CSV table of C-alpha atoms in Angstrom, one decimal:
chain,number,residue,atom,x,y,z
E,1,GLU,CA,0.0,-0.1,-0.2
E,2,PRO,CA,1.4,3.6,-0.8
E,3,GLU,CA,2.7,5.3,2.0
E,4,VAL,CA,3.9,9.0,3.0
E,5,THR,CA,7.6,8.8,4.2
E,6,GLN,CA,8.8,11.3,6.5
E,7,THR,CA,12.6,11.8,7.5
E,8,PRO,CA,14.2,12.0,9.9
E,9,SER,CA,12.1,10.1,12.6
E,10,HIS,CA,13.7,12.0,15.5
E,11,GLN,CA,15.7,15.3,15.3
E,12,VAL,CA,17.0,17.1,18.1
E,13,THR,CA,18.2,20.9,17.4
E,14,GLN,CA,19.5,23.8,19.5
E,15,MET,CA,17.2,26.7,20.1
E,16,GLY,CA,17.9,29.4,17.1
E,17,GLN,CA,18.9,26.7,14.8
E,18,GLU,CA,17.4,25.8,11.0
E,19,VAL,CA,15.5,22.6,10.8
E,20,ILE,CA,14.3,21.0,7.7
E,21,LEU,CA,11.6,18.4,7.9
E,22,ARG,CA,11.3,16.4,4.9
E,23,CYS,CA,8.4,14.2,3.5
E,24,VAL,CA,7.7,12.0,0.2
E,25,PRO,CA,3.8,12.2,-0.3
E,26,ILE,CA,2.1,9.7,-2.4
E,27,SER,CA,3.0,9.9,-6.1
E,28,ASN,CA,-0.4,10.8,-7.7
E,29,HIS,CA,-1.7,12.8,-4.6
E,30,LEU,CA,-2.1,16.5,-5.2
E,31,TYR,CA,-2.6,17.9,-2.2
E,32,PHE,CA,-0.1,18.3,0.7
E,33,TYR,CA,-0.3,19.2,4.0
E,34,TRP,CA,1.8,19.5,7.4
E,35,TYR,CA,0.3,19.2,11.0
E,36,ARG,CA,1.6,19.3,14.2
E,37,GLN,CA,0.9,17.6,17.6
E,38,ILE,CA,2.5,19.1,20.9
E,39,LEU,CA,3.1,16.1,23.4
E,40,GLY,CA,-0.2,15.3,24.9
E,41,GLN,CA,-2.3,17.6,22.6
E,42,LYS,CA,-4.5,17.5,19.8
E,43,VAL,CA,-3.2,17.6,16.1
E,44,GLU,CA,-3.0,21.1,14.5
E,45,PHE,CA,-3.1,22.0,11.3
E,46,LEU,CA,-0.1,24.3,9.8
E,47,VAL,CA,-0.3,24.5,6.1
E,48,SER,CA,-1.9,23.2,3.0
E,49,PHE,CA,0.1,23.1,-0.4
E,50,TYR,CA,-1.7,22.8,-4.0
E,51,ASN,CA,-0.3,23.2,-7.2
E,52,ASN,CA,3.0,24.5,-5.9
E,53,GLU,CA,1.9,27.3,-3.6
E,54,ILE,CA,0.4,27.4,0.1
E,55,SER,CA,-3.5,27.1,-0.3
E,56,GLU,CA,-4.2,27.6,3.4
E,57,LYS,CA,-2.1,28.4,6.5
E,58,SER,CA,-3.0,28.3,10.3
E,59,GLU,CA,-2.1,31.3,12.6
E,60,ILE,CA,0.8,29.1,13.9
E,61,PHE,CA,2.5,29.1,10.5
E,62,ASP,CA,4.2,32.2,11.2
E,63,ASP,CA,7.1,33.8,9.1
E,64,GLN,CA,9.6,31.1,10.8
E,65,PHE,CA,7.9,28.5,8.8
E,66,SER,CA,8.2,27.9,5.1
E,67,VAL,CA,7.2,24.9,2.9
E,68,GLU,CA,8.6,23.8,-0.5
E,69,ARG,CA,8.4,21.3,-3.2
E,70,PRO,CA,11.6,21.4,-4.4
E,71,ASP,CA,11.5,18.8,-6.9
E,72,GLY,CA,8.6,16.3,-8.1
E,73,SER,CA,8.7,14.1,-4.9
E,74,ASN,CA,9.9,15.9,-1.9
E,75,PHE,CA,7.8,18.1,0.3
E,76,THR,CA,9.6,20.2,2.8
E,77,LEU,CA,8.9,22.1,6.1
E,78,LYS,CA,11.6,24.5,7.1
E,79,ILE,CA,11.5,26.2,10.4
E,80,ARG,CA,13.9,29.2,10.4
E,81,SER,CA,15.2,29.7,14.0
E,82,THR,CA,13.7,27.0,16.1
E,83,LYS,CA,12.3,27.9,19.6
E,84,LEU,CA,11.6,25.7,22.4
E,85,GLU,CA,7.8,25.8,21.7
E,86,ASP,CA,8.3,24.5,18.3
E,87,SER,CA,9.2,20.8,19.9
E,88,ALA,CA,6.5,18.4,18.5
E,89,MET,CA,5.4,15.6,16.4
E,90,TYR,CA,5.1,16.6,12.8
E,91,PHE,CA,3.1,14.9,10.3
E,92,CYS,CA,3.1,15.2,6.7
E,93,ALA,CA,-0.1,14.2,4.9
E,94,SER,CA,-1.3,14.0,1.3
E,95,SER,CA,-4.7,13.4,-0.3
E,96,GLU,CA,-5.5,12.7,-3.9
E,97,ASP,CA,-8.4,15.3,-4.0
E,98,PHE,CA,-10.1,17.4,-1.2
E,99,GLY,CA,-9.6,14.6,1.2
E,100,GLN,CA,-12.8,12.9,0.8
E,101,SER,CA,-11.1,9.8,-0.4
E,102,GLY,CA,-8.9,10.0,2.7
E,103,TYR,CA,-6.0,11.4,3.9
E,104,THR,CA,-2.6,9.4,4.4
E,105,PHE,CA,-0.2,10.9,7.2
E,106,GLY,CA,3.3,9.8,7.5
E,107,SER,CA,4.5,8.7,10.5
E,108,GLY,CA,6.2,11.8,11.6
E,109,THR,CA,9.3,13.6,12.7
E,110,ARG,CA,9.6,14.2,16.4
E,111,LEU,CA,11.4,17.4,16.9
E,112,THR,CA,13.1,18.3,20.2
E,113,VAL,CA,14.1,21.8,20.6
E,114,VAL,CA,16.9,22.2,23.2
G,1,ALA,CA,-15.6,27.4,12.3
G,2,GLN,CA,-15.7,23.6,12.8
G,3,LYS,CA,-15.3,22.1,16.4
G,4,ILE,CA,-14.8,18.5,17.5
G,5,THR,CA,-15.3,17.5,20.8
G,6,GLN,CA,-14.2,14.1,22.6
G,7,THR,CA,-14.6,14.4,26.0
G,8,GLN,CA,-14.5,10.8,27.5
G,9,PRO,CA,-11.7,10.1,29.8
G,10,GLY,CA,-9.5,7.2,29.3
G,11,MET,CA,-11.6,4.2,28.6
G,12,PHE,CA,-11.2,0.9,29.5
G,13,VAL,CA,-12.5,-2.7,27.7
G,14,GLN,CA,-12.0,-6.1,28.2
G,15,GLU,CA,-10.6,-8.1,25.4
G,16,LYS,CA,-13.0,-9.3,22.8
G,17,GLU,CA,-15.7,-7.0,24.0
G,18,ALA,CA,-17.2,-4.1,21.9
G,19,VAL,CA,-16.5,-0.5,23.3
G,20,THR,CA,-17.6,2.7,21.8
G,21,LEU,CA,-15.8,6.0,21.8
G,22,ASP,CA,-17.6,9.3,21.3
G,23,CYS,CA,-17.4,12.1,19.2
G,24,THR,CA,-19.5,15.3,18.6
G,25,TYR,CA,-18.9,17.9,16.0
G,26,ASP,CA,-20.3,21.5,15.3
G,27,THR,CA,-19.9,22.8,11.7
G,28,SER,CA,-22.0,25.3,9.7
G,29,ASP,CA,-21.0,23.7,6.3
G,30,PRO,CA,-23.7,21.5,4.6
G,31,SER,CA,-20.9,19.1,3.1
G,32,TYR,CA,-18.3,17.6,5.7
G,33,GLY,CA,-16.5,14.5,6.6
G,34,LEU,CA,-15.7,12.9,9.3
G,35,PHE,CA,-12.6,10.6,10.2
G,36,TRP,CA,-11.4,8.5,12.7
G,37,TYR,CA,-7.7,7.7,13.3
G,38,LYS,CA,-5.6,5.6,15.9
G,39,GLN,CA,-2.2,6.6,17.3
G,40,PRO,CA,-0.5,3.9,19.1
G,41,SER,CA,2.5,4.7,21.2
G,42,SER,CA,4.9,4.8,18.4
G,43,GLY,CA,3.1,8.0,17.2
G,44,GLU,CA,2.0,7.4,13.8
G,45,MET,CA,-1.5,8.6,12.6
G,46,ILE,CA,-3.6,5.7,11.3
G,47,PHE,CA,-6.7,6.1,9.1
G,48,LEU,CA,-9.4,3.9,10.4
G,49,ILE,CA,-12.6,5.1,8.8
G,50,TYR,CA,-14.3,7.8,7.0
G,51,GLN,CA,-18.2,9.0,7.0
G,52,GLY,CA,-19.2,11.6,4.5
G,53,SER,CA,-22.1,14.1,5.6
G,54,TYR,CA,-24.5,12.7,2.8
G,55,ASP,CA,-23.8,9.1,3.0
G,56,GLN,CA,-26.9,7.3,3.6
G,57,GLN,CA,-25.5,4.3,5.2
G,58,ASN,CA,-23.0,4.2,8.4
G,59,ALA,CA,-19.2,3.5,7.3
G,60,THR,CA,-18.0,0.2,8.3
G,61,GLU,CA,-14.3,-1.1,8.0
G,62,GLY,CA,-13.8,-4.7,9.4
G,63,ARG,CA,-14.2,-4.4,13.1
G,64,TYR,CA,-14.7,-0.5,12.8
G,65,SER,CA,-17.8,1.0,12.4
G,66,LEU,CA,-19.2,4.8,12.6
G,67,ASN,CA,-22.6,5.4,14.4
G,68,PHE,CA,-23.2,8.6,12.4
G,69,GLN,CA,-26.4,10.6,14.0
G,70,LYS,CA,-26.4,13.8,11.9
G,71,ALA,CA,-29.0,15.4,13.6
G,72,ARG,CA,-27.1,14.8,17.1
G,73,LYS,CA,-23.9,15.8,15.4
G,74,SER,CA,-22.5,12.7,16.5
G,75,ALA,CA,-20.1,10.4,15.1
G,76,ASN,CA,-19.3,7.6,17.6
G,77,LEU,CA,-16.6,5.0,16.7
G,78,VAL,CA,-17.6,1.4,17.5
G,79,ILE,CA,-14.8,-1.4,17.8
G,80,SER,CA,-16.0,-4.8,18.1
G,81,ALA,CA,-14.2,-7.6,19.5
G,82,SER,CA,-11.5,-5.7,21.3
G,83,GLN,CA,-8.0,-6.8,20.5
G,84,LEU,CA,-4.9,-6.1,22.8
G,85,GLY,CA,-3.5,-4.3,19.8
G,86,ASP,CA,-6.6,-1.6,19.9
G,87,SER,CA,-4.8,0.1,22.8
G,88,ALA,CA,-4.2,3.2,21.9
G,89,MET,CA,-5.3,7.0,21.4
G,90,TYR,CA,-8.2,7.7,19.0
G,91,PHE,CA,-8.8,11.1,17.3
G,92,CYS,CA,-11.9,12.2,15.5
G,93,ALA,CA,-11.4,14.6,12.8
G,94,MET,CA,-13.5,16.7,10.6
G,95,LEU,CA,-12.6,17.4,7.1
G,96,GLY,CA,-13.5,21.2,6.2
G,97,VAL,CA,-13.5,22.3,2.3
G,98,THR,CA,-13.5,26.1,1.3
G,99,GLY,CA,-12.9,26.5,-2.2
G,100,ALA,CA,-9.8,24.9,-3.3
G,101,ASN,CA,-8.5,24.1,0.5
G,102,SER,CA,-9.3,21.1,2.8
G,103,LYS,CA,-8.0,21.0,6.2
G,104,LEU,CA,-8.7,18.3,9.2
G,105,THR,CA,-9.6,19.6,12.6
G,106,PHE,CA,-8.9,17.2,15.3
G,107,GLY,CA,-10.5,16.5,18.9
G,108,LYS,CA,-8.3,16.0,21.6
G,109,GLY,CA,-8.3,12.3,21.6
G,110,ILE,CA,-9.4,9.7,23.8
G,111,THR,CA,-7.0,6.9,25.3
G,112,LEU,CA,-8.3,3.3,25.1
G,113,SER,CA,-6.7,0.3,26.9
G,114,VAL,CA,-8.0,-3.2,26.2
G,115,ARG,CA,-7.6,-5.3,29.3
G,116,PRO,CA,-6.7,-9.2,28.8
């Protein structure tokens, strides 16, 4: 079964450093997303991406965050200057259409900012 | 705005018994979708079941079924014949679509523990 692949599975970084989280969505999917889950809390929407541009972003997704699809397969989330409160599990997801046929989530990247 | 409410405290069920996990929602959109995801301790989000707001029948996927009561705005997950591997966190989520955008709004989740 096709899956969304995220790397790395764990990342520890120092406060103020830049991190790039990587995702390979399912190949025939057109819509891509990043979600965040702070430990013990609910999953929160960060950003959606379609046709090589951001289609929607939440208020969490401030100027420190950016997304990119640098080639035909990868989808990345960059945090320019990490803060302690950025520590969370970050999930990439993709969908074939608007999501009615289901979102597929990756297994997540656990980011720890120290 | 869309809202998902999961208020049950940690749930416990005996192996092989059925369990219902509650979810209520609020939206002004005429068309929406409801998902349930399972999150084991390893952290990944596993899709379980989907119900569209216009679907005439309740969704079923193997041991999972969704008790969809549109008038009451509830979408409870029923797990039949619980297994030890069902112990996990369960999230209800609503799909909202506006124009060319879609996103999921999640509830805060319910912890299910299956006892042998």
